[in-house]
C-alpha cells in the first residue's frame, strides 16, 4: 500500500477503536476502581486475576489463567500469527497500611497505580475487538496481566520457592522462565505517575537494577531481665549491621545512583526474652548491574560485622532482583506519536535514556530480551508507595492510555505489520532467554557466617 493509504486506513481504525473505548468508558473505569477496592499483594492476586480474566473472556478471548500462580494471558490473532505485540498490566498492590484504600487485613493498597494499568489493558482489548481491525491487521496482540511486580514479602516468596511453587520471586521473571513471553515480540505497559503537571505522557528513561537480600541473624534467647548475659541478641546484631551499612554511604558514587535500604521484618517475639532471631529484608540498587555487583559484597560484609560483634550466626540469602530498564527507541517513537495525537505534542515529554529516578521494575528484565516501551502517564497525586498516592483522573489514567495503546498496536500491525517487523529487526536483544535465566539463577546464593568463639 502507498504510505498515504496506510495513513488513512490507520486513522480510520484508530478512530473506530477510540469510539469503542469511549463507549465502554464506565466499564473500563469500573474495572480499575474494582481492583483498587480489593487490593492484593504479589502472587496473592487471586480475585484481581479472576476479574481481569472474566473481563477479557467477555470479549470472546480465550484466557490462560494461573500463569506463574496468578498471571493471565490471552492472545487475539489477526491475519498472520506473528509478530505479536504484548500489552501488559500489573496485578499487584504494595503494602501501605496507612493508605486510604488499604485492605484492613493485609495492608495491601494500590499506592503504585497498578489498578489503572488493568483498566488500560481491558480498554485496549475493547478498542482492538472490532471486525474492521481484525481484517486490517497482521500478527497478534497478547493481553498479559502479570503478578508480583513489587518485590516485597521476600520471606513468604522464598517459602513458595522452597515449596516449588515458583523459582523466581517476581511475576515477569517467573513468566519469562515459564515461556509466557516466548511468542511475544515486543511489549508495552503504561505506569501512572504523580509527577506534575497532570495530563502528560513521559516516554523514555531507564530504571535501576537491583539485588535483593534476605538476612537472618541467629543468636540465643534468654531471660532479658534475669539472664541477659546468657543470651546472644540477634536484634543488636541486625542494628549494628544497619549502622555498618550507613558507614558505606560516603563511598557511593553519584553516577551509580546507588540506593541501599532495608527493613527489619523480625526483631524478637517477647520483650522479656533476648531476641534470639532477627531478620532483615533489603535491596542494593544501582544504575547498572556492575554497580550493584560492586556494592553488594560490601553490604554483605556489614551483615557479618554485626554478627561478629555479637557472636551470632548470620545467613545472607542473595536473590536476583531486577535488571535496569532498556526502553526501545523505535517502539517509544510509535507510542509517543499516538500519545501526541490524543493529548497534544506539548503534553508528551521525552526522558533521556540514561535518566533513572532510582526505582526498579521487572519490565527491566523483559527489556533485556525483547523491545519494550514503559512510559508514564501523570494522572495521580501524592507520593508513590506513600499513604496519599491516588489516581486523580481515571480518564487520563485508564481511558486515554487505552486509546494510545490501541493506536500504537494499529500502527505496528497495519500494512502487513511493517512497523512491528521494523522494530523487531532493528532491536539487538541484550540477552538471550537462556542466558537471562542462567544469569539470574546464578544470583541466588546463600552465605553462612558464624564468627569463631572467643
Ligand atoms: Zn510500585
Ligand atoms: Zn508500580
PDB file of C-alpha atoms in Angstrom, residues 164-377:
ATOM      1  CA  UNK A 164       8.328 -25.492  44.393  1.00  0.00           C
ATOM      2  CA  UNK A 165       5.517 -23.059  43.522  1.00  0.00           C
ATOM      3  CA  UNK A 166       7.885 -20.547  41.907  1.00  0.00           C
ATOM      4  CA  UNK A 167      11.553 -20.283  41.080  1.00  0.00           C
ATOM      5  CA  UNK A 168      11.990 -16.561  40.645  1.00  0.00           C
ATOM      6  CA  UNK A 169      10.371 -14.157  43.087  1.00  0.00           C
ATOM      7  CA  UNK A 170       8.728 -11.698  40.670  1.00  0.00           C
ATOM      8  CA  UNK A 171       5.866 -12.165  38.233  1.00  0.00           C
ATOM      9  CA  UNK A 172       7.560 -11.236  34.944  1.00  0.00           C
ATOM     10  CA  UNK A 173      10.747 -13.097  35.879  1.00  0.00           C
ATOM     11  CA  UNK A 174       8.666 -16.179  36.500  1.00  0.00           C
ATOM     12  CA  UNK A 175       6.524 -15.700  33.365  1.00  0.00           C
ATOM     13  CA  UNK A 176       9.688 -15.320  31.281  1.00  0.00           C
ATOM     14  CA  UNK A 177      11.025 -18.549  32.768  1.00  0.00           C
ATOM     15  CA  UNK A 178       7.760 -20.374  32.081  1.00  0.00           C
ATOM     16  CA  UNK A 179       7.748 -19.250  28.454  1.00  0.00           C
ATOM     17  CA  UNK A 180       4.768 -16.882  28.633  1.00  0.00           C
ATOM     18  CA  UNK A 181       6.765 -14.300  26.650  1.00  0.00           C
ATOM     19  CA  UNK A 182       8.310 -16.744  24.187  1.00  0.00           C
ATOM     20  CA  UNK A 183       5.779 -15.825  21.491  1.00  0.00           C
ATOM     21  CA  UNK A 184       5.731 -12.097  22.336  1.00  0.00           C
ATOM     22  CA  UNK A 185       7.907  -9.995  20.037  1.00  0.00           C
ATOM     23  CA  UNK A 186       7.584  -6.640  21.789  1.00  0.00           C
ATOM     24  CA  UNK A 187       5.629  -5.311  24.743  1.00  0.00           C
ATOM     25  CA  UNK A 188       4.371  -2.132  26.332  1.00  0.00           C
ATOM     26  CA  UNK A 189       2.984  -1.037  29.663  1.00  0.00           C
ATOM     27  CA  UNK A 190       1.906   2.406  30.855  1.00  0.00           C
ATOM     28  CA  UNK A 191       2.508   3.261  34.517  1.00  0.00           C
ATOM     29  CA  UNK A 192       0.790   6.111  36.337  1.00  0.00           C
ATOM     30  CA  UNK A 193       2.910   8.856  37.866  1.00  0.00           C
ATOM     31  CA  UNK A 194       2.204  11.724  40.266  1.00  0.00           C
ATOM     32  CA  UNK A 195       4.762  13.984  38.661  1.00  0.00           C
ATOM     33  CA  UNK A 196       3.447  17.490  37.914  1.00  0.00           C
ATOM     34  CA  UNK A 197       1.740  18.642  35.776  1.00  0.00           C
ATOM     35  CA  UNK A 198      -1.106  16.159  35.463  1.00  0.00           C
ATOM     36  CA  UNK A 199      -2.097  15.065  31.958  1.00  0.00           C
ATOM     37  CA  UNK A 200       1.277  14.299  30.382  1.00  0.00           C
ATOM     38  CA  UNK A 201       2.886  11.198  28.987  1.00  0.00           C
ATOM     39  CA  UNK A 202       6.577  10.716  29.783  1.00  0.00           C
ATOM     40  CA  UNK A 203       8.350   8.433  27.328  1.00  0.00           C
ATOM     41  CA  UNK A 204      11.883   7.049  27.669  1.00  0.00           C
ATOM     42  CA  UNK A 205      14.187   6.972  30.693  1.00  0.00           C
ATOM     43  CA  UNK A 206      15.565   3.946  32.481  1.00  0.00           C
ATOM     44  CA  UNK A 207      15.363   2.407  35.960  1.00  0.00           C
ATOM     45  CA  UNK A 208      17.813   0.997  38.478  1.00  0.00           C
ATOM     46  CA  UNK A 209      18.851  -2.622  38.589  1.00  0.00           C
ATOM     47  CA  UNK A 210      18.800  -4.354  41.936  1.00  0.00           C
ATOM     48  CA  UNK A 211      19.747  -7.291  44.070  1.00  0.00           C
ATOM     49  CA  UNK A 212      17.533  -8.422  46.939  1.00  0.00           C
ATOM     50  CA  UNK A 213      18.930  -9.603  50.261  1.00  0.00           C
ATOM     51  CA  UNK A 214      17.206 -11.603  52.932  1.00  0.00           C
ATOM     52  CA  UNK A 215      19.295 -11.888  56.071  1.00  0.00           C
ATOM     53  CA  UNK A 216      18.696 -13.939  59.188  1.00  0.00           C
ATOM     54  CA  UNK A 217      20.688 -13.382  62.367  1.00  0.00           C
ATOM     55  CA  UNK A 218      20.537 -16.286  64.808  1.00  0.00           C
ATOM     56  CA  UNK A 219      21.546 -15.632  68.402  1.00  0.00           C
ATOM     57  CA  UNK A 220      20.294 -17.168  71.633  1.00  0.00           C
ATOM     58  CA  UNK A 221      17.150 -16.365  73.598  1.00  0.00           C
ATOM     59  CA  UNK A 222      17.420 -15.835  77.351  1.00  0.00           C
ATOM     60  CA  UNK A 223      15.561 -14.026  80.125  1.00  0.00           C
ATOM     61  CA  UNK A 224      16.014 -10.342  79.324  1.00  0.00           C
ATOM     62  CA  UNK A 225      15.966  -9.350  82.997  1.00  0.00           C
ATOM     63  CA  UNK A 226      17.267 -12.409  84.823  1.00  0.00           C
ATOM     64  CA  UNK A 227      19.910 -13.760  82.476  1.00  0.00           C
ATOM     65  CA  UNK A 228      20.719 -11.403  79.593  1.00  0.00           C
ATOM     66  CA  UNK A 229      24.359 -12.489  79.871  1.00  0.00           C
ATOM     67  CA  UNK A 230      23.233 -15.960  78.784  1.00  0.00           C
ATOM     68  CA  UNK A 231      21.668 -14.580  75.606  1.00  0.00           C
ATOM     69  CA  UNK A 232      23.018 -13.523  72.226  1.00  0.00           C
ATOM     70  CA  UNK A 233      20.983 -10.588  70.982  1.00  0.00           C
ATOM     71  CA  UNK A 234      20.218 -11.066  67.282  1.00  0.00           C
ATOM     72  CA  UNK A 235      18.393  -7.737  67.060  1.00  0.00           C
ATOM     73  CA  UNK A 236      21.505  -5.876  68.255  1.00  0.00           C
ATOM     74  CA  UNK A 237      23.482  -7.664  65.541  1.00  0.00           C
ATOM     75  CA  UNK A 238      20.955  -6.574  62.901  1.00  0.00           C
ATOM     76  CA  UNK A 239      21.006  -2.963  64.126  1.00  0.00           C
ATOM     77  CA  UNK A 240      24.781  -2.901  64.128  1.00  0.00           C
ATOM     78  CA  UNK A 241      24.712  -4.253  60.577  1.00  0.00           C
ATOM     79  CA  UNK A 242      22.387  -1.402  59.538  1.00  0.00           C
ATOM     80  CA  UNK A 243      24.754   1.116  61.134  1.00  0.00           C
ATOM     81  CA  UNK A 244      27.640  -0.525  59.302  1.00  0.00           C
ATOM     82  CA  UNK A 245      25.679  -0.164  56.038  1.00  0.00           C
ATOM     83  CA  UNK A 246      25.360   3.556  56.736  1.00  0.00           C
ATOM     84  CA  UNK A 247      29.168   3.821  57.042  1.00  0.00           C
ATOM     85  CA  UNK A 248      29.399   2.729  53.401  1.00  0.00           C
ATOM     86  CA  UNK A 249      27.301   5.549  52.001  1.00  0.00           C
ATOM     87  CA  UNK A 250      30.178   8.034  51.612  1.00  0.00           C
ATOM     88  CA  UNK A 251      31.758   5.574  49.176  1.00  0.00           C
ATOM     89  CA  UNK A 252      28.765   5.521  46.807  1.00  0.00           C
ATOM     90  CA  UNK A 253      29.361   7.413  43.573  1.00  0.00           C
ATOM     91  CA  UNK A 254      26.643   9.741  42.251  1.00  0.00           C
ATOM     92  CA  UNK A 255      26.969   8.317  38.752  1.00  0.00           C
ATOM     93  CA  UNK A 256      25.871   4.901  40.023  1.00  0.00           C
ATOM     94  CA  UNK A 257      22.573   6.134  41.585  1.00  0.00           C
ATOM     95  CA  UNK A 258      23.071   3.651  44.416  1.00  0.00           C
ATOM     96  CA  UNK A 259      20.224   3.013  46.841  1.00  0.00           C
ATOM     97  CA  UNK A 260      20.741   0.639  49.753  1.00  0.00           C
ATOM     98  CA  UNK A 261      17.739   0.245  52.006  1.00  0.00           C
ATOM     99  CA  UNK A 262      16.145  -2.392  54.160  1.00  0.00           C
ATOM    100  CA  UNK A 263      13.639  -3.202  56.856  1.00  0.00           C
ATOM    101  CA  UNK A 264      13.749  -5.373  59.944  1.00  0.00           C
ATOM    102  CA  UNK A 265      10.998  -7.937  59.404  1.00  0.00           C
ATOM    103  CA  UNK A 266      11.600  -9.780  62.644  1.00  0.00           C
ATOM    104  CA  UNK A 267      13.205  -8.318  65.747  1.00  0.00           C
ATOM    105  CA  UNK A 268      12.161 -10.524  68.616  1.00  0.00           C
ATOM    106  CA  UNK A 269       8.985 -12.069  69.956  1.00  0.00           C
ATOM    107  CA  UNK A 270       8.696 -11.311  73.684  1.00  0.00           C
ATOM    108  CA  UNK A 271      10.051  -8.207  75.319  1.00  0.00           C
ATOM    109  CA  UNK A 272      11.202 -10.250  78.295  1.00  0.00           C
ATOM    110  CA  UNK A 273      13.307 -12.537  76.143  1.00  0.00           C
ATOM    111  CA  UNK A 274      16.576 -11.543  74.456  1.00  0.00           C
ATOM    112  CA  UNK A 275      15.773 -11.718  70.705  1.00  0.00           C
ATOM    113  CA  UNK A 276      17.242 -14.988  69.547  1.00  0.00           C
ATOM    114  CA  UNK A 277      16.404 -14.247  65.943  1.00  0.00           C
ATOM    115  CA  UNK A 278      16.229 -11.167  63.736  1.00  0.00           C
ATOM    116  CA  UNK A 279      15.522 -10.860  60.037  1.00  0.00           C
ATOM    117  CA  UNK A 280      16.367  -8.091  57.565  1.00  0.00           C
ATOM    118  CA  UNK A 281      14.997  -7.673  54.052  1.00  0.00           C
ATOM    119  CA  UNK A 282      16.775  -5.238  51.787  1.00  0.00           C
ATOM    120  CA  UNK A 283      17.883  -4.032  48.410  1.00  0.00           C
ATOM    121  CA  UNK A 284      21.042  -2.935  46.707  1.00  0.00           C
ATOM    122  CA  UNK A 285      20.130  -0.796  43.734  1.00  0.00           C
ATOM    123  CA  UNK A 286      22.292   0.834  41.111  1.00  0.00           C
ATOM    124  CA  UNK A 287      22.232   2.269  37.602  1.00  0.00           C
ATOM    125  CA  UNK A 288      23.649  -0.951  36.174  1.00  0.00           C
ATOM    126  CA  UNK A 289      24.326  -4.462  37.380  1.00  0.00           C
ATOM    127  CA  UNK A 290      28.065  -3.705  37.534  1.00  0.00           C
ATOM    128  CA  UNK A 291      27.385  -1.053  40.193  1.00  0.00           C
ATOM    129  CA  UNK A 292      25.068  -3.425  42.078  1.00  0.00           C
ATOM    130  CA  UNK A 293      27.679  -6.181  41.964  1.00  0.00           C
ATOM    131  CA  UNK A 294      30.353  -3.772  43.223  1.00  0.00           C
ATOM    132  CA  UNK A 295      28.317  -2.631  46.229  1.00  0.00           C
ATOM    133  CA  UNK A 296      26.590  -5.899  47.252  1.00  0.00           C
ATOM    134  CA  UNK A 297      29.702  -7.626  48.697  1.00  0.00           C
ATOM    135  CA  UNK A 298      30.403  -4.590  50.886  1.00  0.00           C
ATOM    136  CA  UNK A 299      26.880  -4.763  52.264  1.00  0.00           C
ATOM    137  CA  UNK A 300      27.376  -8.481  52.943  1.00  0.00           C
ATOM    138  CA  UNK A 301      30.449  -7.518  54.958  1.00  0.00           C
ATOM    139  CA  UNK A 302      28.232  -5.252  57.084  1.00  0.00           C
ATOM    140  CA  UNK A 303      25.911  -8.156  57.973  1.00  0.00           C
ATOM    141  CA  UNK A 304      28.946 -10.178  59.004  1.00  0.00           C
ATOM    142  CA  UNK A 305      30.230  -7.224  61.066  1.00  0.00           C
ATOM    143  CA  UNK A 306      27.000  -7.208  63.086  1.00  0.00           C
ATOM    144  CA  UNK A 307      27.239 -10.954  63.609  1.00  0.00           C
ATOM    145  CA  UNK A 308      30.916 -10.766  64.548  1.00  0.00           C
ATOM    146  CA  UNK A 309      30.352  -8.134  67.229  1.00  0.00           C
ATOM    147  CA  UNK A 310      27.601 -10.121  68.914  1.00  0.00           C
ATOM    148  CA  UNK A 311      28.963 -13.585  68.221  1.00  0.00           C
ATOM    149  CA  UNK A 312      25.847 -14.789  66.432  1.00  0.00           C
ATOM    150  CA  UNK A 313      25.349 -16.629  63.160  1.00  0.00           C
ATOM    151  CA  UNK A 314      24.073 -14.959  60.009  1.00  0.00           C
ATOM    152  CA  UNK A 315      22.596 -16.388  56.818  1.00  0.00           C
ATOM    153  CA  UNK A 316      22.614 -13.990  53.896  1.00  0.00           C
ATOM    154  CA  UNK A 317      20.375 -15.006  51.004  1.00  0.00           C
ATOM    155  CA  UNK A 318      21.102 -13.065  47.821  1.00  0.00           C
ATOM    156  CA  UNK A 319      18.149 -13.086  45.445  1.00  0.00           C
ATOM    157  CA  UNK A 320      18.078 -11.959  41.801  1.00  0.00           C
ATOM    158  CA  UNK A 321      16.280  -8.638  41.623  1.00  0.00           C
ATOM    159  CA  UNK A 322      15.547  -6.566  38.535  1.00  0.00           C
ATOM    160  CA  UNK A 323      17.662  -5.536  35.611  1.00  0.00           C
ATOM    161  CA  UNK A 324      17.749  -1.880  34.508  1.00  0.00           C
ATOM    162  CA  UNK A 325      15.039  -0.858  32.041  1.00  0.00           C
ATOM    163  CA  UNK A 326      16.071  -0.567  28.383  1.00  0.00           C
ATOM    164  CA  UNK A 327      13.256   1.208  26.564  1.00  0.00           C
ATOM    165  CA  UNK A 328      13.252   0.632  22.821  1.00  0.00           C
ATOM    166  CA  UNK A 329      13.506   3.943  20.908  1.00  0.00           C
ATOM    167  CA  UNK A 330      11.571   2.581  17.920  1.00  0.00           C
ATOM    168  CA  UNK A 331       8.642   1.412  19.996  1.00  0.00           C
ATOM    169  CA  UNK A 332       8.770   4.598  22.076  1.00  0.00           C
ATOM    170  CA  UNK A 333       8.514   6.650  18.899  1.00  0.00           C
ATOM    171  CA  UNK A 334       5.313   4.922  17.764  1.00  0.00           C
ATOM    172  CA  UNK A 335       3.840   5.248  21.264  1.00  0.00           C
ATOM    173  CA  UNK A 336       4.823   8.934  21.563  1.00  0.00           C
ATOM    174  CA  UNK A 337       3.247   9.800  18.202  1.00  0.00           C
ATOM    175  CA  UNK A 338      -0.018   8.174  19.270  1.00  0.00           C
ATOM    176  CA  UNK A 339       0.080   9.960  22.611  1.00  0.00           C
ATOM    177  CA  UNK A 340       0.682  13.308  20.867  1.00  0.00           C
ATOM    178  CA  UNK A 341      -2.330  12.749  18.640  1.00  0.00           C
ATOM    179  CA  UNK A 342      -4.527  12.380  21.717  1.00  0.00           C
ATOM    180  CA  UNK A 343      -3.142  14.845  24.271  1.00  0.00           C
ATOM    181  CA  UNK A 344      -1.161  17.231  22.043  1.00  0.00           C
ATOM    182  CA  UNK A 345       2.595  17.427  21.381  1.00  0.00           C
ATOM    183  CA  UNK A 346       3.128  19.736  24.365  1.00  0.00           C
ATOM    184  CA  UNK A 347       1.901  17.026  26.727  1.00  0.00           C
ATOM    185  CA  UNK A 348       4.298  14.318  25.632  1.00  0.00           C
ATOM    186  CA  UNK A 349       7.707  14.596  27.268  1.00  0.00           C
ATOM    187  CA  UNK A 350      10.749  12.573  26.263  1.00  0.00           C
ATOM    188  CA  UNK A 351      13.087  11.486  29.027  1.00  0.00           C
ATOM    189  CA  UNK A 352      16.779  10.839  28.254  1.00  0.00           C
ATOM    190  CA  UNK A 353      17.521   7.123  28.066  1.00  0.00           C
ATOM    191  CA  UNK A 354      20.210   7.332  30.768  1.00  0.00           C
ATOM    192  CA  UNK A 355      17.972   9.054  33.327  1.00  0.00           C
ATOM    193  CA  UNK A 356      16.891   6.901  36.291  1.00  0.00           C
ATOM    194  CA  UNK A 357      14.883   8.022  39.283  1.00  0.00           C
ATOM    195  CA  UNK A 358      16.229   5.131  41.357  1.00  0.00           C
ATOM    196  CA  UNK A 359      13.271   2.734  41.356  1.00  0.00           C
ATOM    197  CA  UNK A 360      13.226  -0.654  39.646  1.00  0.00           C
ATOM    198  CA  UNK A 361      10.794  -2.781  37.641  1.00  0.00           C
ATOM    199  CA  UNK A 362      10.724  -6.310  36.241  1.00  0.00           C
ATOM    200  CA  UNK A 363       9.932  -4.756  32.869  1.00  0.00           C
ATOM    201  CA  UNK A 364      13.711  -4.201  33.023  1.00  0.00           C
ATOM    202  CA  UNK A 365      14.211  -7.952  32.833  1.00  0.00           C
ATOM    203  CA  UNK A 366      11.842  -8.290  29.891  1.00  0.00           C
ATOM    204  CA  UNK A 367      13.540  -5.344  28.165  1.00  0.00           C
ATOM    205  CA  UNK A 368      16.768  -7.359  28.035  1.00  0.00           C
ATOM    206  CA  UNK A 369      15.024  -9.896  25.804  1.00  0.00           C
ATOM    207  CA  UNK A 370      12.551  -8.025  23.569  1.00  0.00           C
ATOM    208  CA  UNK A 371      11.809  -4.379  22.667  1.00  0.00           C
ATOM    209  CA  UNK A 372       9.667  -2.762  25.353  1.00  0.00           C
ATOM    210  CA  UNK A 373       8.117   0.638  25.996  1.00  0.00           C
ATOM    211  CA  UNK A 374       7.430   1.613  29.613  1.00  0.00           C
ATOM    212  CA  UNK A 375       6.094   5.170  29.516  1.00  0.00           C
ATOM    213  CA  UNK A 376       4.341   7.006  32.340  1.00  0.00           C
ATOM    214  CA  UNK A 377       1.110   8.970  32.410  1.00  0.00           C
TER     215      UNK A 377
END
